[in-house]
Structures are given as structure tokens and as C-alpha cells.
mmCIF file of C-alpha atoms in Angstrom:
data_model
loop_
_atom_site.group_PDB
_atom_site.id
_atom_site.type_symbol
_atom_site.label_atom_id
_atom_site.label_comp_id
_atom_site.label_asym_id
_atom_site.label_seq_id
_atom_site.Cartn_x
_atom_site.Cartn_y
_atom_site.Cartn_z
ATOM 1 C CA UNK A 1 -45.165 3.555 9.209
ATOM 2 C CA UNK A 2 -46.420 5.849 6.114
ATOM 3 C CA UNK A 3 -44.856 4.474 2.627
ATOM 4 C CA UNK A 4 -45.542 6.403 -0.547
ATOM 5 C CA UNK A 5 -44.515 5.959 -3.827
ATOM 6 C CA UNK A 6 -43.886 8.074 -6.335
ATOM 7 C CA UNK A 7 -43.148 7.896 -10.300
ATOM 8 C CA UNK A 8 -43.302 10.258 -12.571
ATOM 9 C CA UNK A 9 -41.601 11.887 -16.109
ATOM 10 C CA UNK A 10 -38.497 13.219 -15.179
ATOM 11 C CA UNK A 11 -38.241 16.585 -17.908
ATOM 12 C CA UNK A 12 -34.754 17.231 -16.695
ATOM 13 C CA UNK A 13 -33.228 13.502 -17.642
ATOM 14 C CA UNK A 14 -36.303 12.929 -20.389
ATOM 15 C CA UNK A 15 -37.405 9.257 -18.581
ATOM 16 C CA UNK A 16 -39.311 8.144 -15.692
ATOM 17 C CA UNK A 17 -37.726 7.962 -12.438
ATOM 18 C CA UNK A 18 -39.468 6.704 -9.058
ATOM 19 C CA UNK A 19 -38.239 7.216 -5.795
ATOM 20 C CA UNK A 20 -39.628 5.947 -2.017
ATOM 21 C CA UNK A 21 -41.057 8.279 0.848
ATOM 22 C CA UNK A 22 -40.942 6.479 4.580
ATOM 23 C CA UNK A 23 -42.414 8.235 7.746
ATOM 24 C CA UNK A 24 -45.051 11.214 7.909
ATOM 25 C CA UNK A 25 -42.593 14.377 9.635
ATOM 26 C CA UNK A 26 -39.388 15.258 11.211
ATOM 27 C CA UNK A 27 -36.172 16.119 9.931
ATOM 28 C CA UNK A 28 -36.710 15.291 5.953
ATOM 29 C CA UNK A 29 -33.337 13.011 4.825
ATOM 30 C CA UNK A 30 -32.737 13.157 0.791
ATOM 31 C CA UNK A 31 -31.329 9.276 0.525
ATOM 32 C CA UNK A 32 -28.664 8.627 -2.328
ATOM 33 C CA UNK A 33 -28.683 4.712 -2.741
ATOM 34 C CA UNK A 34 -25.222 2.841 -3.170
ATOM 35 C CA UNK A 35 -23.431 2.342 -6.314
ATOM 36 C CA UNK A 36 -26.104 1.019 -9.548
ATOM 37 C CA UNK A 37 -28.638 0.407 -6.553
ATOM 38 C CA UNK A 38 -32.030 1.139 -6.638
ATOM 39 C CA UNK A 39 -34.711 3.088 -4.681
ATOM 40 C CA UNK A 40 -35.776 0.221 -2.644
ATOM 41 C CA UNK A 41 -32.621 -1.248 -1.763
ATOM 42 C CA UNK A 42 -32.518 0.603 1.509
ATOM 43 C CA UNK A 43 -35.942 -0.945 2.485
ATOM 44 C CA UNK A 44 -34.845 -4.915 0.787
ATOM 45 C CA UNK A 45 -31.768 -4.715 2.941
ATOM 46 C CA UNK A 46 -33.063 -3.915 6.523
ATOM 47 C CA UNK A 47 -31.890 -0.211 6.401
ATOM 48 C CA UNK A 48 -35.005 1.489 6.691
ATOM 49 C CA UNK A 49 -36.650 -0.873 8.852
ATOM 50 C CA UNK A 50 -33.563 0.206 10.977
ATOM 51 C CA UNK A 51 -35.092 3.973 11.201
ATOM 52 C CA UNK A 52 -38.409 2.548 12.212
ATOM 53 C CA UNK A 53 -38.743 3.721 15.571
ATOM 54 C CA UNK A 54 -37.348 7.453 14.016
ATOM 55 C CA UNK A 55 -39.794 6.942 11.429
ATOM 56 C CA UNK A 56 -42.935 6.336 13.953
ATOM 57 C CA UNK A 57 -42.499 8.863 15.912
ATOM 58 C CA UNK A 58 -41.996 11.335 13.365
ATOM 59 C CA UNK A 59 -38.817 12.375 14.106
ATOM 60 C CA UNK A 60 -37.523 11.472 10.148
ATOM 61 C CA UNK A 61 -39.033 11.660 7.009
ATOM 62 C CA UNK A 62 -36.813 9.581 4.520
ATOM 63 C CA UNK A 63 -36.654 10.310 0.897
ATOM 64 C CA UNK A 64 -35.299 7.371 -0.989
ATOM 65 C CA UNK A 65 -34.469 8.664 -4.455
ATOM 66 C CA UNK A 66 -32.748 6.575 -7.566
ATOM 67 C CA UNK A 67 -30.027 6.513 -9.368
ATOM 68 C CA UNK A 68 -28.848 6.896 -12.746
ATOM 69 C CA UNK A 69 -25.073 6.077 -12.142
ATOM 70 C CA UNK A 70 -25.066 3.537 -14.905
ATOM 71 C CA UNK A 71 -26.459 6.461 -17.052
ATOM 72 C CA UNK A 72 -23.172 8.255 -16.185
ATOM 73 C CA UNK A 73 -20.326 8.011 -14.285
ATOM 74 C CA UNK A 74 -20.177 4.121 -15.024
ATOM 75 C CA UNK A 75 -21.409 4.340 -18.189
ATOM 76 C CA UNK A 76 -18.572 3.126 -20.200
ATOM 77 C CA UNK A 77 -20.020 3.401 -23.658
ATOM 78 C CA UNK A 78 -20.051 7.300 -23.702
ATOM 79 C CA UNK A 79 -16.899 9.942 -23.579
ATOM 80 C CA UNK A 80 -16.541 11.175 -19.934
ATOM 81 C CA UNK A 81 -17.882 14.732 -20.694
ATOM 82 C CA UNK A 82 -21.024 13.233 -21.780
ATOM 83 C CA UNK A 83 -20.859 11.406 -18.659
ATOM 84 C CA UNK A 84 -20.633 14.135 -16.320
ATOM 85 C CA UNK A 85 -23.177 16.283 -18.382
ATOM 86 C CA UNK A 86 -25.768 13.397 -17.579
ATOM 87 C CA UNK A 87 -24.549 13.568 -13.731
ATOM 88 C CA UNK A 88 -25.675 17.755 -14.002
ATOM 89 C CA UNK A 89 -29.062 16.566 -15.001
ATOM 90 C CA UNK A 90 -29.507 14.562 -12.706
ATOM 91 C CA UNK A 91 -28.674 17.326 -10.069
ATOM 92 C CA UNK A 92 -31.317 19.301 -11.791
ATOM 93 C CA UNK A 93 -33.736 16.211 -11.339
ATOM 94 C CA UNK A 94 -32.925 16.629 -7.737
ATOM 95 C CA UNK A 95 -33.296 20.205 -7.434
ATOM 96 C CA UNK A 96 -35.996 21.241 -9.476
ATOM 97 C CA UNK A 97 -38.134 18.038 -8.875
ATOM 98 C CA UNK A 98 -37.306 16.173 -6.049
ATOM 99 C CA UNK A 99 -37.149 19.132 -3.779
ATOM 100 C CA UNK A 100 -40.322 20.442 -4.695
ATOM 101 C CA UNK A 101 -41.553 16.936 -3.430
ATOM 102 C CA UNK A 102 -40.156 17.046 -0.254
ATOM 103 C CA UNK A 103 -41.268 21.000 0.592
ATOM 104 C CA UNK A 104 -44.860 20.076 -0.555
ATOM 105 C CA UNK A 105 -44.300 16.924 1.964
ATOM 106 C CA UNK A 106 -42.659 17.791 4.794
ATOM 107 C CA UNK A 107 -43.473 21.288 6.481
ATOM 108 C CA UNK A 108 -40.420 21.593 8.380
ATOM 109 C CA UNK A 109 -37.718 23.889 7.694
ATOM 110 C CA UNK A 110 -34.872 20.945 8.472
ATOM 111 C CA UNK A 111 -33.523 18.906 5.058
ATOM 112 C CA UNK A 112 -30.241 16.886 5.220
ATOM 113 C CA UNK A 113 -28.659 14.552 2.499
ATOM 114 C CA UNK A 114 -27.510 11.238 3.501
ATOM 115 C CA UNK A 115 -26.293 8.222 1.769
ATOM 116 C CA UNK A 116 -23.845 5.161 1.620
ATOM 117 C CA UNK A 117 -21.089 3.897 -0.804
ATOM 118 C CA UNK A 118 -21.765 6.219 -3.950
ATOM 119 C CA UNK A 119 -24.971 7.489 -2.393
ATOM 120 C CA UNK A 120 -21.955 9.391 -0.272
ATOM 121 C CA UNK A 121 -20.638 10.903 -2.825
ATOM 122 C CA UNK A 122 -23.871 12.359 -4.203
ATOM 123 C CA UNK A 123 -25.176 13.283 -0.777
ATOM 124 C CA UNK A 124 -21.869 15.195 0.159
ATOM 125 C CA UNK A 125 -21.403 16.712 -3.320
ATOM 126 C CA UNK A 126 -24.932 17.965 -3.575
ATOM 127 C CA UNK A 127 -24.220 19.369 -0.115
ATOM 128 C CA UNK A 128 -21.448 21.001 -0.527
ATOM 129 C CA UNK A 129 -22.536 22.630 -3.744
ATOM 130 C CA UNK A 130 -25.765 24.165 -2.552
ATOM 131 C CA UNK A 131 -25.507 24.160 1.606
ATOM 132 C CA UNK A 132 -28.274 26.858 2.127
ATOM 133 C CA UNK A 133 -30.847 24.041 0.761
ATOM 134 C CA UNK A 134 -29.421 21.485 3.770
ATOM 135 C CA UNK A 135 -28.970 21.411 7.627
ATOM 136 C CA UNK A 136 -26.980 18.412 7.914
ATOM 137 C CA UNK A 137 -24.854 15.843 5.196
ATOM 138 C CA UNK A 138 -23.975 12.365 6.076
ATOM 139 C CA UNK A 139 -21.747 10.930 4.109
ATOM 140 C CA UNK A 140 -20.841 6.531 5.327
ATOM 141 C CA UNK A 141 -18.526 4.219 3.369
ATOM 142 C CA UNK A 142 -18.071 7.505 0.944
ATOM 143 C CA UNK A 143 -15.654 8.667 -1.674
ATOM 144 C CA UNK A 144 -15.514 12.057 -2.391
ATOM 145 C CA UNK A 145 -13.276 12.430 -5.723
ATOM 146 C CA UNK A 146 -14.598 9.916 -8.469
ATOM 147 C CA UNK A 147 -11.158 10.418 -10.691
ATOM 148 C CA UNK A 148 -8.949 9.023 -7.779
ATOM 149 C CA UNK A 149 -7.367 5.116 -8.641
ATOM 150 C CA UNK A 150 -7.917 3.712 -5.284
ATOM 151 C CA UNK A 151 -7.286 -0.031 -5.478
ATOM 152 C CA UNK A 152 -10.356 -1.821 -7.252
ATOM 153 C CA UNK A 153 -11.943 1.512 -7.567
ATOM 154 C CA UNK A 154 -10.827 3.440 -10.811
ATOM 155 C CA UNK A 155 -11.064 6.598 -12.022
ATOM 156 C CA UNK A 156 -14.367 7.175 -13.558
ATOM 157 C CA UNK A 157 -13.878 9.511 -16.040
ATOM 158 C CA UNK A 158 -10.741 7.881 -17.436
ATOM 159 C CA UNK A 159 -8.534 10.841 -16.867
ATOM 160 C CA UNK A 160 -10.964 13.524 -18.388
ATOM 161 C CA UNK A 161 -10.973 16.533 -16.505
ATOM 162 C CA UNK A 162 -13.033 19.581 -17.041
ATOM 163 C CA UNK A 163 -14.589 22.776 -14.960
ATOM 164 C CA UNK A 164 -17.644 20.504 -14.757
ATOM 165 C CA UNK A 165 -15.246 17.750 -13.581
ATOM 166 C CA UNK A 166 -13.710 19.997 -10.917
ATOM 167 C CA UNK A 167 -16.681 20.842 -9.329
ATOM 168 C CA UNK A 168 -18.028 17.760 -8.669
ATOM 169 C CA UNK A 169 -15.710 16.676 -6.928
ATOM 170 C CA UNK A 170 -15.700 17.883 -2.870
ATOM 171 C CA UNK A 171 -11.946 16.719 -2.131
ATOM 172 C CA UNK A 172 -11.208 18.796 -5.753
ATOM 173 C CA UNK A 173 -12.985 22.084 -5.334
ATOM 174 C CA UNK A 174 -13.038 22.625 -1.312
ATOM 175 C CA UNK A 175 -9.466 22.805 -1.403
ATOM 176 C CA UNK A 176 -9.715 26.024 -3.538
ATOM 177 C CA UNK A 177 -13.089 27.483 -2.115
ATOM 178 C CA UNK A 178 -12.287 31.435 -1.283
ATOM 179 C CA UNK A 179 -16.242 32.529 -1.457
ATOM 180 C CA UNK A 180 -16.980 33.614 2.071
ATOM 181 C CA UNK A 181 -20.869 33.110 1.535
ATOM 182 C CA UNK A 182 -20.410 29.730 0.596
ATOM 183 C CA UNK A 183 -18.052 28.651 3.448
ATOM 184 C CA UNK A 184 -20.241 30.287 5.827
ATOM 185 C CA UNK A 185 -23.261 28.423 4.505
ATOM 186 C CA UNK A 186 -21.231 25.316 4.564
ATOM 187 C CA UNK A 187 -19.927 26.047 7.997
ATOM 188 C CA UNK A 188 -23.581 26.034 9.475
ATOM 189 C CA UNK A 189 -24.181 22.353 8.073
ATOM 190 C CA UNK A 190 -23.915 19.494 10.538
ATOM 191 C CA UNK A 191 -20.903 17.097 8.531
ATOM 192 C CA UNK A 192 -20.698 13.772 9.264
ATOM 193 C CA UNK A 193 -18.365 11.401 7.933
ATOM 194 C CA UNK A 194 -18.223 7.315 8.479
ATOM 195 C CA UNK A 195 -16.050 4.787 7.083
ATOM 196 C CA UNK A 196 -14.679 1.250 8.074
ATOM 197 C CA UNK A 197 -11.188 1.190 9.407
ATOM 198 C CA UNK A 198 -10.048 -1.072 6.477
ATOM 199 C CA UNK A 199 -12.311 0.212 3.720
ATOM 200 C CA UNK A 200 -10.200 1.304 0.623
ATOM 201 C CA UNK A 201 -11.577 4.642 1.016
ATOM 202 C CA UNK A 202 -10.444 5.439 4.472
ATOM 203 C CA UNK A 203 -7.601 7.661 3.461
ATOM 204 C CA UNK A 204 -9.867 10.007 1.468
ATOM 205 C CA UNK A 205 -12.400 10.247 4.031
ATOM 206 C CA UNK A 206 -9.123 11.348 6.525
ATOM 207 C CA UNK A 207 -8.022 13.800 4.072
ATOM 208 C CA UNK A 208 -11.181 14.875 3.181
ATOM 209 C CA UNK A 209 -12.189 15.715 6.489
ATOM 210 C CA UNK A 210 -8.924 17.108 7.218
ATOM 211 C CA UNK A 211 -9.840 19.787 4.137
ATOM 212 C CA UNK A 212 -12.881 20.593 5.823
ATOM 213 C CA UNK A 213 -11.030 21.777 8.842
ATOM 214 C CA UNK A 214 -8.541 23.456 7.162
ATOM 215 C CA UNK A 215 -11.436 25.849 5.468
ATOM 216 C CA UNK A 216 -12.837 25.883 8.934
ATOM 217 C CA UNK A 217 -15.721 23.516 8.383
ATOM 218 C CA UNK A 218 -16.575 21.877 11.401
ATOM 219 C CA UNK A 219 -17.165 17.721 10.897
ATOM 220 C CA UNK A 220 -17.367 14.548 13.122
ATOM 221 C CA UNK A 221 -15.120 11.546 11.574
ATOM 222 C CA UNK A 222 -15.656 8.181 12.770
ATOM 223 C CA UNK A 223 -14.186 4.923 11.620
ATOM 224 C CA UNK A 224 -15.824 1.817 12.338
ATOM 225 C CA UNK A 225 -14.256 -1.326 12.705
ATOM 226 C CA UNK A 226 -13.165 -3.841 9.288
ATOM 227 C CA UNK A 227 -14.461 -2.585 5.836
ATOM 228 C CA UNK A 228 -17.859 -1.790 6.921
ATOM 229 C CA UNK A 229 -18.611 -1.385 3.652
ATOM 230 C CA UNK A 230 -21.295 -3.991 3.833
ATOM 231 C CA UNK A 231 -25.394 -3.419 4.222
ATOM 232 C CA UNK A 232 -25.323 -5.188 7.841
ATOM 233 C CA UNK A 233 -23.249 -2.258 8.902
ATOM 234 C CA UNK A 234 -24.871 0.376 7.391
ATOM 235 C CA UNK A 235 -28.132 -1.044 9.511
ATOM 236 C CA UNK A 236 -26.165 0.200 12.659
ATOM 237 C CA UNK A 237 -24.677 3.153 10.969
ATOM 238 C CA UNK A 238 -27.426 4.643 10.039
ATOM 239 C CA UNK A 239 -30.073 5.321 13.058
ATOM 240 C CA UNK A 240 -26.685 6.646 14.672
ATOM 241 C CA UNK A 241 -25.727 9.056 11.923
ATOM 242 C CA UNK A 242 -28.883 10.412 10.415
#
């Protein structure tokens, strides 16, 4: 299986940032890691190795990116503005860098997001924000509004709410989304949401995919049995979904 590594001087966030390329062709997958994980958590934990036979054949081309979560939305020593101001450059990492990457590596014309826990959230926001860059978002174990209070699971921007706020978060702004364009471009993606039966986040995933139909948006919901919110079910998840 090809493995490449990549590190470089990020202008957008002003630091280095590295990020993991598995598999030679195919379908190109931009892969958000979990909450404060890492690049190469995905391939420590089994979940890549899980892809191998996708990977081999060149059917996928995985793109394991970082995060800088701990650099924003759980970054609890700056004001929530400056927290989601730190989440828009790291959209513009994404967008004017590691894009780039993945055209200059992959010659297909076929780019999904994908990710698990948090890496949901950023792979369905992303997504739904700029759906003529993506064919298909997979969203597993996901929440998809950060300033809910769901159990364990606070509100991340301790009740700070902006325009930046509102549209970075999918159960927020689809609600309200009248732009024909963008619902048609978002109506062409492939949606596909996962999420354990007993996970605290199974109501939002319902609603949220209940949203999505109610704009129109086409998606496949499937719950999984327990939390699920655990590595040795995203192994099975995963080769299924993306």
C-alpha cells in the first residue's frame, strides 16, 4: 500500500501541520480525525488497515489530515470568537492547501469528506459549506451543532453566538438555506450519516437528517447497535461507509 507523508508551513494558521496520504487512486477521501486526535490515529487504531483491500486496488485514496481543535473550539483559554476565527483558518488550511494536495495527487474528478466523532462535524460542515468541491460526505458517531448541551458534551463556545457561529453549524444554517444553487449542489452529494443506537448524539443525527429531507437533500441514516462510539466500530463502519 503507498504511504506518504507530508509536512509543511501552514501560511493560513502560521505553524506546521502534517497530514497522512494512504493508497495511489480512486475516489480521494479528505479524513477529519476524532476529537484532539492526530493524523495517524486512523492508521494506530486499525482504521486504515481496515480500507486496505480499497486501498490496493486503487479504488480509495485516503487523505488523513490534522487537527487543531485544541487550537479552537476546545481551547478554553481564549473568548469563543477567537475560537471560531481560528476554526475559519483552518478551513482556509483545508481549502487553499490541502486541496491543492489532493488535485496534484489524485487525477480523478471524485473527492468526498469523511470522518468520525468531531472529524464528523468537520467533514459534514466543510461539505455542506462548499458541496461543488465534494461528491460524497460521511459523517459516523457525528455532531453537527457544537453549541448544543448534550449530556457530557457542552456547548463549545459557551453561549457565544455570531454570523460566523451560525454558519458553522449544519443543524443551524440548513434549516434556513433558501439559495437554490447551493441546495442543488448539495442535493447532488451522496450523504451519509452513522451513529450508535445509544450514542448521546443520536437525536441530532435523527433531526439532522430529518432537516436534510425537509430541504430535499437526499441522505442514508443508519444506527448501529450500543454507543458505537468506539475505534473497534469505526473499523467496521468505515470500509462500509466510505
Amino acid at each position: 500500500m503507498n504511504r506518504e507523508y507530508h509536512k509543511w508551513f501552514s501560511h493560513n494558521l502560521q505553524r506546521d501541520m502534517e497530514l497522512l496520504v494512504f493508497g495511489h487512486s480512486g475516489r480521494a477521501v479528505l479524513f477529519f480525525p476524532t476529537r484532539m486526535a492526530r493524523f495517524y490515529d486512523y492508521e494506530n487504531w486499525g482504521i486504515i488497515a481496515s480500507l486496505s483491500h480499497q486501498l490496493e486496488n486503487g479504488e480509495l485514496q485516503v487523505f488523513c489530515v490534522d487537527s487543531i481543535d485544541g487550537e479552537s473550539f476546545y481551547n478554553d483559554d481564549v473568548f469563543p470568537s477567537v475560537r471560531i476565527e481560528r476554526h475559519l483558518q483552518y478551513e482556509k488550511y483545508l481549502l487553499e492547501e490541502v486541496m491543492p494536495l489532493i488535485y496534484q495527487k489524485n487525477d480523478g474528478n471524485y473527492v468526498e469528506t469523511a470522518g468520525c466523532s468531531m472529524g464528523a462535524y468537520h467533514a459534514i460542515n466543510l461539505a455542506m459549506k462548499y458541496p461543488w468541491l465534494f461528491r460524497k460526505a460521511v459523517g459516523i458517531s457525528g455532531r453537527y451543532d457544537l453549541t448544543d448541551n448534550i449530556g457530557d458534551f457542552r456547548d463549545l463556545l459557551n453561549g457565544f453566538h455570531n454570523d460566523k457561529v451560525y454558519f458553522n453549524m449544519p443543524a443551524q444554517y440548513l434549516a434556513n438555506l433558501n439559495d437554490d444553487k447551493l441546495l442543488s449542489e448539495v442535493r447532488n452529494m451522496e450523504i451519509i450519516l452513522a451513529v450508535g443506537e445509544t450514542d448521546p448524539f443520536l437525536n441530532g443525527n435523527q433531526h439532522f437528517s430529518s432537516l436534510l429531507w425537509e430541504k430535499g437533500i437526499p441522505n442514508q441514516f443508519h444506527t448501529w447497535e450500543s454507543n458505537a462510539h468506539r475505534a473497534r466500530y469505526w473499523r467496521k463502519m468505515v470500509p462500509i461507509y466510505i
